[in-house]
Short mmCIF file of N, CA and C in Angstrom, two decimals:
data_model
loop_
_atom_site.label_atom_id
_atom_site.label_comp_id
_atom_site.label_asym_id
_atom_site.label_seq_id
_atom_site.Cartn_x
_atom_site.Cartn_y
_atom_site.Cartn_z
N UNK I 9 20.12 -16.35 9.78
CA UNK I 9 18.90 -16.43 10.56
C UNK I 9 17.72 -15.93 9.70
N UNK I 10 16.56 -16.55 9.88
CA UNK I 10 15.40 -16.25 9.05
C UNK I 10 14.97 -14.79 9.15
N UNK I 11 14.90 -14.25 10.36
CA UNK I 11 14.45 -12.86 10.51
C UNK I 11 15.39 -11.90 9.79
N UNK I 12 16.67 -12.17 9.81
CA UNK I 12 17.62 -11.31 9.10
C UNK I 12 17.39 -11.35 7.59
N UNK I 13 17.03 -12.53 7.08
CA UNK I 13 16.75 -12.65 5.64
C UNK I 13 15.52 -11.84 5.26
N UNK I 14 14.47 -11.90 6.09
CA UNK I 14 13.25 -11.12 5.83
C UNK I 14 13.57 -9.62 5.85
N UNK I 15 14.31 -9.20 6.86
CA UNK I 15 14.67 -7.78 6.97
C UNK I 15 15.52 -7.34 5.79
N UNK I 16 16.46 -8.17 5.38
CA UNK I 16 17.31 -7.82 4.24
C UNK I 16 16.49 -7.69 2.96
N UNK I 17 15.57 -8.61 2.73
CA UNK I 17 14.71 -8.54 1.55
C UNK I 17 13.87 -7.27 1.58
N UNK I 18 13.22 -7.00 2.70
CA UNK I 18 12.40 -5.80 2.84
C UNK I 18 13.24 -4.54 2.62
N UNK I 19 14.40 -4.48 3.24
CA UNK I 19 15.26 -3.30 3.10
C UNK I 19 15.72 -3.09 1.67
N UNK I 20 16.03 -4.14 0.96
CA UNK I 20 16.49 -3.98 -0.43
C UNK I 20 15.39 -3.43 -1.32
N UNK I 21 14.16 -3.91 -1.15
CA UNK I 21 13.05 -3.35 -1.93
C UNK I 21 12.82 -1.89 -1.56
N UNK I 22 12.82 -1.61 -0.28
CA UNK I 22 12.56 -0.25 0.19
C UNK I 22 13.66 0.71 -0.27
N UNK I 23 14.91 0.32 -0.13
CA UNK I 23 16.02 1.19 -0.51
C UNK I 23 16.04 1.42 -2.02
N UNK I 24 15.74 0.39 -2.81
CA UNK I 24 15.66 0.58 -4.25
C UNK I 24 14.61 1.63 -4.58
N UNK I 25 13.46 1.53 -3.93
CA UNK I 25 12.39 2.51 -4.15
C UNK I 25 12.88 3.91 -3.81
N UNK I 26 13.52 4.08 -2.66
CA UNK I 26 14.03 5.40 -2.26
C UNK I 26 15.06 5.92 -3.26
N UNK I 27 15.92 5.04 -3.74
CA UNK I 27 16.93 5.47 -4.72
C UNK I 27 16.26 6.03 -5.97
N UNK I 28 15.22 5.35 -6.44
CA UNK I 28 14.52 5.79 -7.65
C UNK I 28 13.78 7.11 -7.41
N UNK I 29 13.13 7.21 -6.25
CA UNK I 29 12.40 8.45 -5.93
C UNK I 29 13.38 9.61 -5.81
N UNK I 30 14.49 9.42 -5.11
CA UNK I 30 15.46 10.52 -4.95
C UNK I 30 16.09 10.91 -6.27
N UNK I 31 16.30 9.95 -7.15
CA UNK I 31 16.85 10.28 -8.47
C UNK I 31 15.88 11.18 -9.23
N UNK I 32 14.59 10.93 -9.08
CA UNK I 32 13.60 11.80 -9.74
C UNK I 32 13.57 13.17 -9.09
N UNK I 33 13.76 13.22 -7.76
CA UNK I 33 13.75 14.50 -7.05
C UNK I 33 14.91 15.38 -7.48
N UNK I 34 16.01 14.77 -7.86
CA UNK I 34 17.17 15.55 -8.28
C UNK I 34 16.85 16.34 -9.54
N UNK I 35 15.98 15.79 -10.38
CA UNK I 35 15.62 16.44 -11.63
C UNK I 35 14.53 17.49 -11.46
N UNK I 36 13.73 17.35 -10.38
CA UNK I 36 12.67 18.32 -10.10
C UNK I 36 12.44 18.35 -8.59
N UNK I 37 11.75 19.36 -8.14
CA UNK I 37 11.49 19.48 -6.72
C UNK I 37 10.55 18.36 -6.24
N UNK I 38 10.82 17.84 -5.06
CA UNK I 38 9.96 16.80 -4.49
C UNK I 38 8.56 17.34 -4.30
N UNK I 39 7.57 16.55 -4.69
CA UNK I 39 6.20 17.02 -4.56
C UNK I 39 5.46 16.40 -3.39
N UNK I 40 6.01 15.35 -2.79
CA UNK I 40 5.39 14.72 -1.62
C UNK I 40 6.32 14.78 -0.43
N UNK I 41 5.74 15.09 0.73
CA UNK I 41 6.51 14.98 1.96
C UNK I 41 6.58 13.51 2.34
N UNK I 42 7.42 13.18 3.29
CA UNK I 42 7.53 11.80 3.75
C UNK I 42 6.20 11.31 4.31
N UNK I 43 5.55 12.11 5.13
CA UNK I 43 4.27 11.72 5.72
C UNK I 43 3.22 11.55 4.62
N UNK I 44 3.23 12.41 3.61
CA UNK I 44 2.29 12.26 2.50
C UNK I 44 2.56 10.95 1.73
N UNK I 45 3.83 10.61 1.57
CA UNK I 45 4.17 9.35 0.90
C UNK I 45 3.61 8.16 1.68
N UNK I 46 3.80 8.17 2.99
CA UNK I 46 3.26 7.09 3.83
C UNK I 46 1.74 7.08 3.73
N UNK I 47 1.14 8.25 3.76
CA UNK I 47 -0.32 8.34 3.72
C UNK I 47 -0.88 7.75 2.44
N UNK I 48 -0.30 8.11 1.31
CA UNK I 48 -0.81 7.61 0.03
C UNK I 48 -0.61 6.11 -0.08
N UNK I 49 0.46 5.59 0.46
CA UNK I 49 0.69 4.14 0.46
C UNK I 49 -0.41 3.43 1.26
N UNK I 50 -0.79 4.01 2.38
CA UNK I 50 -1.85 3.41 3.22
C UNK I 50 -3.21 3.52 2.54
N UNK I 51 -3.47 4.63 1.88
CA UNK I 51 -4.73 4.78 1.15
C UNK I 51 -4.81 3.71 0.06
N UNK I 52 -3.72 3.50 -0.65
CA UNK I 52 -3.69 2.47 -1.68
C UNK I 52 -3.95 1.10 -1.08
N UNK I 53 -3.32 0.81 0.06
CA UNK I 53 -3.49 -0.49 0.70
C UNK I 53 -4.93 -0.75 1.12
N UNK I 54 -5.66 0.30 1.47
CA UNK I 54 -7.05 0.16 1.90
C UNK I 54 -8.03 0.01 0.74
N UNK I 55 -7.58 0.23 -0.47
CA UNK I 55 -8.48 0.17 -1.62
C UNK I 55 -8.98 1.56 -1.94
N UNK I 56 -10.22 1.83 -1.63
CA UNK I 56 -10.79 3.16 -1.81
C UNK I 56 -11.50 3.55 -0.51
N UNK I 57 -10.70 3.86 0.52
CA UNK I 57 -11.29 4.15 1.84
C UNK I 57 -11.95 5.52 1.89
N UNK I 58 -12.74 5.72 2.93
CA UNK I 58 -13.24 7.06 3.25
C UNK I 58 -12.15 7.73 4.08
N UNK I 59 -12.29 9.03 4.30
CA UNK I 59 -11.33 9.75 5.16
C UNK I 59 -11.34 9.13 6.55
N UNK I 60 -12.53 8.79 7.05
CA UNK I 60 -12.65 8.20 8.39
C UNK I 60 -11.91 6.87 8.47
N UNK I 61 -12.07 6.03 7.46
CA UNK I 61 -11.38 4.73 7.44
C UNK I 61 -9.86 4.92 7.41
N UNK I 62 -9.40 5.88 6.63
CA UNK I 62 -7.98 6.20 6.59
C UNK I 62 -7.50 6.67 7.96
N UNK I 63 -8.29 7.52 8.62
CA UNK I 63 -7.93 8.01 9.96
C UNK I 63 -7.82 6.87 10.95
N UNK I 64 -8.76 5.94 10.89
CA UNK I 64 -8.74 4.80 11.81
C UNK I 64 -7.49 3.96 11.59
N UNK I 65 -7.17 3.66 10.33
CA UNK I 65 -5.99 2.85 10.05
C UNK I 65 -4.72 3.52 10.56
N UNK I 66 -4.61 4.83 10.35
CA UNK I 66 -3.41 5.55 10.73
C UNK I 66 -3.36 5.90 12.21
N UNK I 67 -4.52 5.76 12.90
CA UNK I 67 -4.56 6.09 14.32
C UNK I 67 -4.47 7.59 14.55
N UNK I 68 -5.08 8.37 13.66
CA UNK I 68 -5.05 9.82 13.78
C UNK I 68 -6.48 10.36 13.80
N UNK I 69 -6.64 11.60 14.17
CA UNK I 69 -7.97 12.20 14.21
C UNK I 69 -8.51 12.41 12.79
N UNK I 70 -9.82 12.46 12.70
CA UNK I 70 -10.45 12.71 11.40
C UNK I 70 -10.03 14.05 10.81
N UNK I 71 -9.96 15.14 11.62
CA UNK I 71 -9.48 16.41 11.04
C UNK I 71 -8.04 16.33 10.52
N UNK I 72 -7.17 15.63 11.24
CA UNK I 72 -5.78 15.47 10.79
C UNK I 72 -5.75 14.67 9.49
N UNK I 73 -6.56 13.62 9.42
CA UNK I 73 -6.63 12.82 8.20
C UNK I 73 -7.15 13.67 7.04
N UNK I 74 -8.18 14.46 7.31
CA UNK I 74 -8.75 15.31 6.26
C UNK I 74 -7.71 16.30 5.74
N UNK I 75 -6.89 16.84 6.63
CA UNK I 75 -5.83 17.76 6.23
C UNK I 75 -4.85 17.06 5.29
N UNK I 76 -4.42 15.84 5.66
CA UNK I 76 -3.48 15.09 4.83
C UNK I 76 -4.11 14.74 3.47
N UNK I 77 -5.37 14.34 3.51
CA UNK I 77 -6.08 13.98 2.27
C UNK I 77 -6.19 15.19 1.36
N UNK I 78 -6.56 16.33 1.91
CA UNK I 78 -6.71 17.55 1.09
C UNK I 78 -5.39 17.94 0.44
N UNK I 79 -4.28 17.76 1.16
CA UNK I 79 -2.97 18.06 0.57
C UNK I 79 -2.70 17.13 -0.61
N UNK I 80 -3.04 15.84 -0.46
CA UNK I 80 -2.82 14.88 -1.54
C UNK I 80 -3.74 15.14 -2.73
N UNK I 81 -4.95 15.60 -2.46
CA UNK I 81 -5.88 15.96 -3.53
C UNK I 81 -5.33 17.17 -4.29
N UNK I 82 -4.89 18.19 -3.55
CA UNK I 82 -4.35 19.40 -4.19
C UNK I 82 -3.13 19.10 -5.04
N UNK I 83 -2.31 18.13 -4.61
CA UNK I 83 -1.11 17.77 -5.37
C UNK I 83 -1.42 16.79 -6.50
N UNK I 84 -2.66 16.32 -6.57
CA UNK I 84 -3.07 15.48 -7.68
C UNK I 84 -2.79 13.99 -7.52
N UNK I 85 -2.50 13.53 -6.29
CA UNK I 85 -2.19 12.11 -6.09
C UNK I 85 -3.41 11.25 -5.78
N UNK I 86 -4.46 11.86 -5.26
CA UNK I 86 -5.70 11.15 -5.02
C UNK I 86 -6.87 12.04 -5.42
N UNK I 87 -8.01 11.39 -5.62
CA UNK I 87 -9.24 12.13 -5.90
C UNK I 87 -10.32 11.60 -4.97
N UNK I 88 -11.30 12.44 -4.71
CA UNK I 88 -12.43 12.05 -3.88
C UNK I 88 -13.58 11.65 -4.79
N UNK I 89 -14.11 10.47 -4.57
CA UNK I 89 -15.21 9.94 -5.37
C UNK I 89 -16.42 9.80 -4.45
N UNK I 90 -17.53 10.42 -4.83
CA UNK I 90 -18.73 10.38 -4.00
C UNK I 90 -19.33 8.97 -3.98
N UNK I 91 -19.68 8.51 -2.77
CA UNK I 91 -20.29 7.19 -2.59
C UNK I 91 -21.66 7.17 -3.27
N UNK I 92 -21.93 6.12 -4.02
CA UNK I 92 -23.19 6.02 -4.74
C UNK I 92 -24.38 5.83 -3.80
N UNK I 93 -24.17 5.15 -2.68
CA UNK I 93 -25.27 4.87 -1.75
C UNK I 93 -25.46 5.98 -0.72
N UNK I 94 -24.35 6.45 -0.15
CA UNK I 94 -24.42 7.52 0.85
C UNK I 94 -23.72 8.74 0.26
N UNK I 95 -24.48 9.64 -0.29
CA UNK I 95 -23.94 10.80 -1.00
C UNK I 95 -23.12 11.72 -0.10
N UNK I 96 -23.18 11.52 1.23
CA UNK I 96 -22.40 12.34 2.16
C UNK I 96 -20.96 11.84 2.27
N UNK I 97 -20.71 10.59 1.88
CA UNK I 97 -19.38 10.01 1.99
C UNK I 97 -18.61 10.09 0.68
N UNK I 98 -17.32 10.25 0.82
CA UNK I 98 -16.43 10.26 -0.34
C UNK I 98 -15.34 9.22 -0.13
N UNK I 99 -15.02 8.50 -1.19
CA UNK I 99 -13.95 7.51 -1.16
C UNK I 99 -12.71 8.12 -1.80
N UNK I 100 -11.57 7.69 -1.34
CA UNK I 100 -10.29 8.21 -1.82
C UNK I 100 -9.72 7.23 -2.84
N UNK I 101 -9.42 7.74 -4.01
CA UNK I 101 -8.91 6.91 -5.10
C UNK I 101 -7.60 7.49 -5.61
N UNK I 102 -6.56 6.66 -5.68
CA UNK I 102 -5.30 7.12 -6.27
C UNK I 102 -5.49 7.49 -7.74
N UNK I 103 -4.78 8.52 -8.18
CA UNK I 103 -4.86 8.99 -9.56
C UNK I 103 -3.71 8.42 -10.39
N UNK I 104 -3.71 8.75 -11.67
CA UNK I 104 -2.61 8.32 -12.54
C UNK I 104 -1.27 8.85 -12.02
N UNK I 105 -1.28 10.05 -11.49
CA UNK I 105 -0.05 10.62 -10.94
C UNK I 105 0.50 9.74 -9.81
N UNK I 106 -0.40 9.21 -8.97
CA UNK I 106 0.04 8.28 -7.93
C UNK I 106 0.61 7.02 -8.54
N UNK I 107 -0.11 6.45 -9.53
CA UNK I 107 0.33 5.18 -10.10
C UNK I 107 1.69 5.32 -10.78
N UNK I 108 1.96 6.48 -11.36
CA UNK I 108 3.29 6.73 -11.93
C UNK I 108 4.35 6.68 -10.82
N UNK I 109 4.04 7.28 -9.68
CA UNK I 109 4.92 7.27 -8.51
C UNK I 109 5.08 5.85 -7.98
N UNK I 110 3.98 5.14 -7.84
CA UNK I 110 3.99 3.78 -7.29
C UNK I 110 4.76 2.81 -8.18
N UNK I 111 4.63 2.98 -9.49
CA UNK I 111 5.27 2.05 -10.42
C UNK I 111 6.79 2.07 -10.34
N UNK I 112 7.35 3.10 -9.70
CA UNK I 112 8.80 3.13 -9.47
C UNK I 112 9.22 1.88 -8.72
N UNK I 113 8.48 1.51 -7.68
CA UNK I 113 8.84 0.33 -6.90
C UNK I 113 8.27 -0.94 -7.51
N UNK I 114 7.06 -0.85 -8.07
CA UNK I 114 6.43 -2.05 -8.62
C UNK I 114 7.22 -2.61 -9.79
N UNK I 115 7.81 -1.76 -10.60
CA UNK I 115 8.57 -2.25 -11.74
C UNK I 115 9.77 -3.07 -11.28
N UNK I 116 10.36 -2.71 -10.15
CA UNK I 116 11.49 -3.48 -9.62
C UNK I 116 11.03 -4.84 -9.11
N UNK I 117 9.85 -4.88 -8.51
CA UNK I 117 9.29 -6.16 -8.07
C UNK I 117 9.14 -7.09 -9.27
N UNK I 118 8.66 -6.54 -10.39
CA UNK I 118 8.50 -7.35 -11.60
C UNK I 118 9.86 -7.83 -12.13
N UNK I 119 10.89 -7.00 -12.01
CA UNK I 119 12.23 -7.39 -12.42
C UNK I 119 12.72 -8.56 -11.58
N UNK I 120 12.56 -8.45 -10.27
CA UNK I 120 12.99 -9.52 -9.37
C UNK I 120 12.17 -10.78 -9.62
N UNK I 121 10.88 -10.62 -9.88
CA UNK I 121 10.03 -11.78 -10.19
C UNK I 121 10.57 -12.51 -11.43
N UNK I 122 10.90 -11.77 -12.47
CA UNK I 122 11.42 -12.38 -13.70
C UNK I 122 12.73 -13.12 -13.42
N UNK I 123 13.58 -12.54 -12.60
CA UNK I 123 14.85 -13.19 -12.25
C UNK I 123 14.60 -14.46 -11.44
N UNK I 124 13.63 -14.43 -10.56
CA UNK I 124 13.28 -15.63 -9.76
C UNK I 124 12.78 -16.75 -10.67
N UNK I 125 11.98 -16.39 -11.68
CA UNK I 125 11.45 -17.39 -12.60
C UNK I 125 12.57 -18.07 -13.37
N UNK I 126 13.64 -17.34 -13.65
CA UNK I 126 14.80 -17.93 -14.34
C UNK I 126 15.63 -18.78 -13.39
N UNK I 127 15.71 -18.38 -12.13
CA UNK I 127 16.62 -19.02 -11.17
C UNK I 127 16.01 -20.24 -10.47
N UNK I 128 14.70 -20.20 -10.17
CA UNK I 128 14.07 -21.23 -9.35
C UNK I 128 13.10 -22.07 -10.17
N UNK I 129 12.89 -23.29 -9.73
CA UNK I 129 11.93 -24.18 -10.39
C UNK I 129 10.50 -23.69 -10.13
N UNK I 130 9.58 -24.15 -10.97
CA UNK I 130 8.17 -23.79 -10.79
C UNK I 130 7.68 -24.28 -9.42
N UNK I 131 8.15 -25.44 -9.00
CA UNK I 131 7.74 -25.99 -7.71
C UNK I 131 8.23 -25.11 -6.56
N UNK I 132 9.49 -24.67 -6.64
CA UNK I 132 10.04 -23.79 -5.60
C UNK I 132 9.27 -22.47 -5.55
N UNK I 133 8.98 -21.91 -6.74
CA UNK I 133 8.23 -20.65 -6.78
C UNK I 133 6.83 -20.82 -6.23
N UNK I 134 6.18 -21.94 -6.55
CA UNK I 134 4.83 -22.20 -6.03
C UNK I 134 4.87 -22.32 -4.51
N UNK I 135 5.86 -22.99 -3.98
CA UNK I 135 5.99 -23.14 -2.52
C UNK I 135 6.27 -21.79 -1.88
N UNK I 136 7.14 -21.00 -2.49
CA UNK I 136 7.45 -19.67 -1.97
C UNK I 136 6.20 -18.79 -1.96
N UNK I 137 5.44 -18.82 -3.06
CA UNK I 137 4.20 -18.04 -3.14
C UNK I 137 3.22 -18.49 -2.05
N UNK I 138 3.10 -19.80 -1.87
CA UNK I 138 2.21 -20.32 -0.82
C UNK I 138 2.65 -19.82 0.56
N UNK I 139 3.94 -19.83 0.81
CA UNK I 139 4.47 -19.39 2.10
C UNK I 139 4.22 -17.90 2.31
N UNK I 140 4.44 -17.10 1.28
CA UNK I 140 4.22 -15.66 1.39
C UNK I 140 2.73 -15.38 1.65
N UNK I 141 1.85 -16.10 0.96
CA UNK I 141 0.41 -15.91 1.20
C UNK I 141 0.03 -16.27 2.63
N UNK I 142 0.59 -17.32 3.15
CA UNK I 142 0.31 -17.71 4.54
C UNK I 142 0.83 -16.63 5.49
N UNK I 143 2.02 -16.14 5.22
CA UNK I 143 2.59 -15.09 6.07
C UNK I 143 1.71 -13.85 6.05
N UNK I 144 1.32 -13.40 4.86
CA UNK I 144 0.57 -12.14 4.76
C UNK I 144 -0.89 -12.27 5.19
N UNK I 145 -1.48 -13.45 5.08
CA UNK I 145 -2.90 -13.58 5.45
C UNK I 145 -3.12 -14.16 6.84
N UNK I 146 -2.27 -15.08 7.26
CA UNK I 146 -2.48 -15.73 8.54
C UNK I 146 -1.55 -15.22 9.65
N UNK I 147 -0.31 -14.96 9.30
CA UNK I 147 0.68 -14.66 10.32
C UNK I 147 0.87 -13.17 10.57
N UNK I 148 0.14 -12.34 9.83
CA UNK I 148 0.19 -10.89 10.02
C UNK I 148 -1.24 -10.35 10.19
N UNK I 149 -2.00 -10.86 11.16
CA UNK I 149 -3.41 -10.44 11.28
C UNK I 149 -3.57 -8.95 11.58
N UNK I 150 -2.56 -8.33 12.17
CA UNK I 150 -2.63 -6.90 12.46
C UNK I 150 -2.70 -6.07 11.18
N UNK I 151 -2.25 -6.64 10.08
CA UNK I 151 -2.18 -5.90 8.81
C UNK I 151 -3.32 -6.26 7.86
N UNK I 152 -4.37 -6.86 8.38
CA UNK I 152 -5.54 -7.15 7.56
C UNK I 152 -6.29 -5.83 7.38
N UNK I 153 -6.10 -5.20 6.23
CA UNK I 153 -6.65 -3.87 6.01
C UNK I 153 -8.16 -3.86 5.98
N UNK I 154 -8.79 -5.02 5.81
CA UNK I 154 -10.26 -5.06 5.79
C UNK I 154 -10.86 -4.58 7.11
N UNK I 155 -10.14 -4.76 8.19
CA UNK I 155 -10.71 -4.38 9.49
C UNK I 155 -10.79 -2.87 9.68
N UNK I 156 -10.18 -2.10 8.80
CA UNK I 156 -10.21 -0.64 8.90
C UNK I 156 -11.32 -0.01 8.07
N UNK I 157 -11.95 -0.81 7.21
CA UNK I 157 -12.98 -0.26 6.34
C UNK I 157 -14.37 -0.77 6.72
N UNK I 158 -15.37 0.06 6.48
CA UNK I 158 -16.74 -0.30 6.84
C UNK I 158 -17.17 -1.57 6.12
N UNK I 159 -16.92 -1.66 4.82
CA UNK I 159 -17.35 -2.84 4.08
C UNK I 159 -16.54 -4.06 4.50
N UNK I 160 -15.27 -3.86 4.77
CA UNK I 160 -14.45 -4.98 5.24
C UNK I 160 -14.89 -5.46 6.61
N UNK I 161 -15.23 -4.52 7.49
CA UNK I 161 -15.68 -4.89 8.82
C UNK I 161 -17.00 -5.64 8.73
N UNK I 162 -17.90 -5.17 7.87
CA UNK I 162 -19.18 -5.87 7.71
C UNK I 162 -18.95 -7.28 7.19
N UNK I 163 -18.01 -7.45 6.26
CA UNK I 163 -17.69 -8.78 5.75
C UNK I 163 -17.07 -9.64 6.84
N UNK I 164 -16.22 -9.04 7.67
CA UNK I 164 -15.63 -9.78 8.79
C UNK I 164 -16.73 -10.30 9.70
N UNK I 165 -17.66 -9.43 10.03
CA UNK I 165 -18.73 -9.81 10.95
C UNK I 165 -19.57 -10.93 10.34
N UNK I 166 -19.88 -10.80 9.05
CA UNK I 166 -20.75 -11.79 8.43
C UNK I 166 -20.10 -13.16 8.33
N UNK I 167 -18.76 -13.21 8.27
CA UNK I 167 -18.12 -14.52 8.18
C UNK I 167 -17.46 -14.90 9.49
N UNK I 168 -17.69 -14.12 10.53
CA UNK I 168 -17.23 -14.46 11.87
C UNK I 168 -15.73 -14.41 12.07
N UNK I 169 -15.05 -13.49 11.44
CA UNK I 169 -13.60 -13.42 11.56
C UNK I 169 -13.11 -12.30 12.46
N UNK I 170 -14.00 -11.57 13.11
CA UNK I 170 -13.57 -10.44 13.92
C UNK I 170 -12.80 -10.95 15.13
N UNK I 171 -11.61 -10.41 15.30
CA UNK I 171 -10.78 -10.79 16.45
C UNK I 171 -11.21 -10.00 17.66
N UNK I 172 -11.12 -10.63 18.81
CA UNK I 172 -11.46 -9.91 20.05
C UNK I 172 -10.21 -9.56 20.80
#
């Protein structure tokens, strides 16, 4: 069944990531809590959000978001960058330490991609890529991260894509 195939693919990528992270934890103490891991993944998905934008996406209060952000800043996974236009706002940017953490899973995606290129024809890969793009852009509107950011929302409004 199609849904089982999607779940199996998702689970294999996720479990591989966990295996790699836990292997690193065995060599040193874990530096991120589970909630912090989820938080940094969401910050990355939003681009360079403000604390408020992160809070909106996560459905949490601004003070709770600020607490999580400050913990990630103290641990060196994100940095706050002052907005050039509104000096009162700060954007959250992942650091090299985050990218080292993130590359644990990304490197496996690249491995699977290389294997797919050997196994499937260019036409099959192009069709698969087209299907994945349709799924992620059209069939998963709840996950359009632009709607959580001020600039994304303004772009939505200007091109008339805001859902009611």
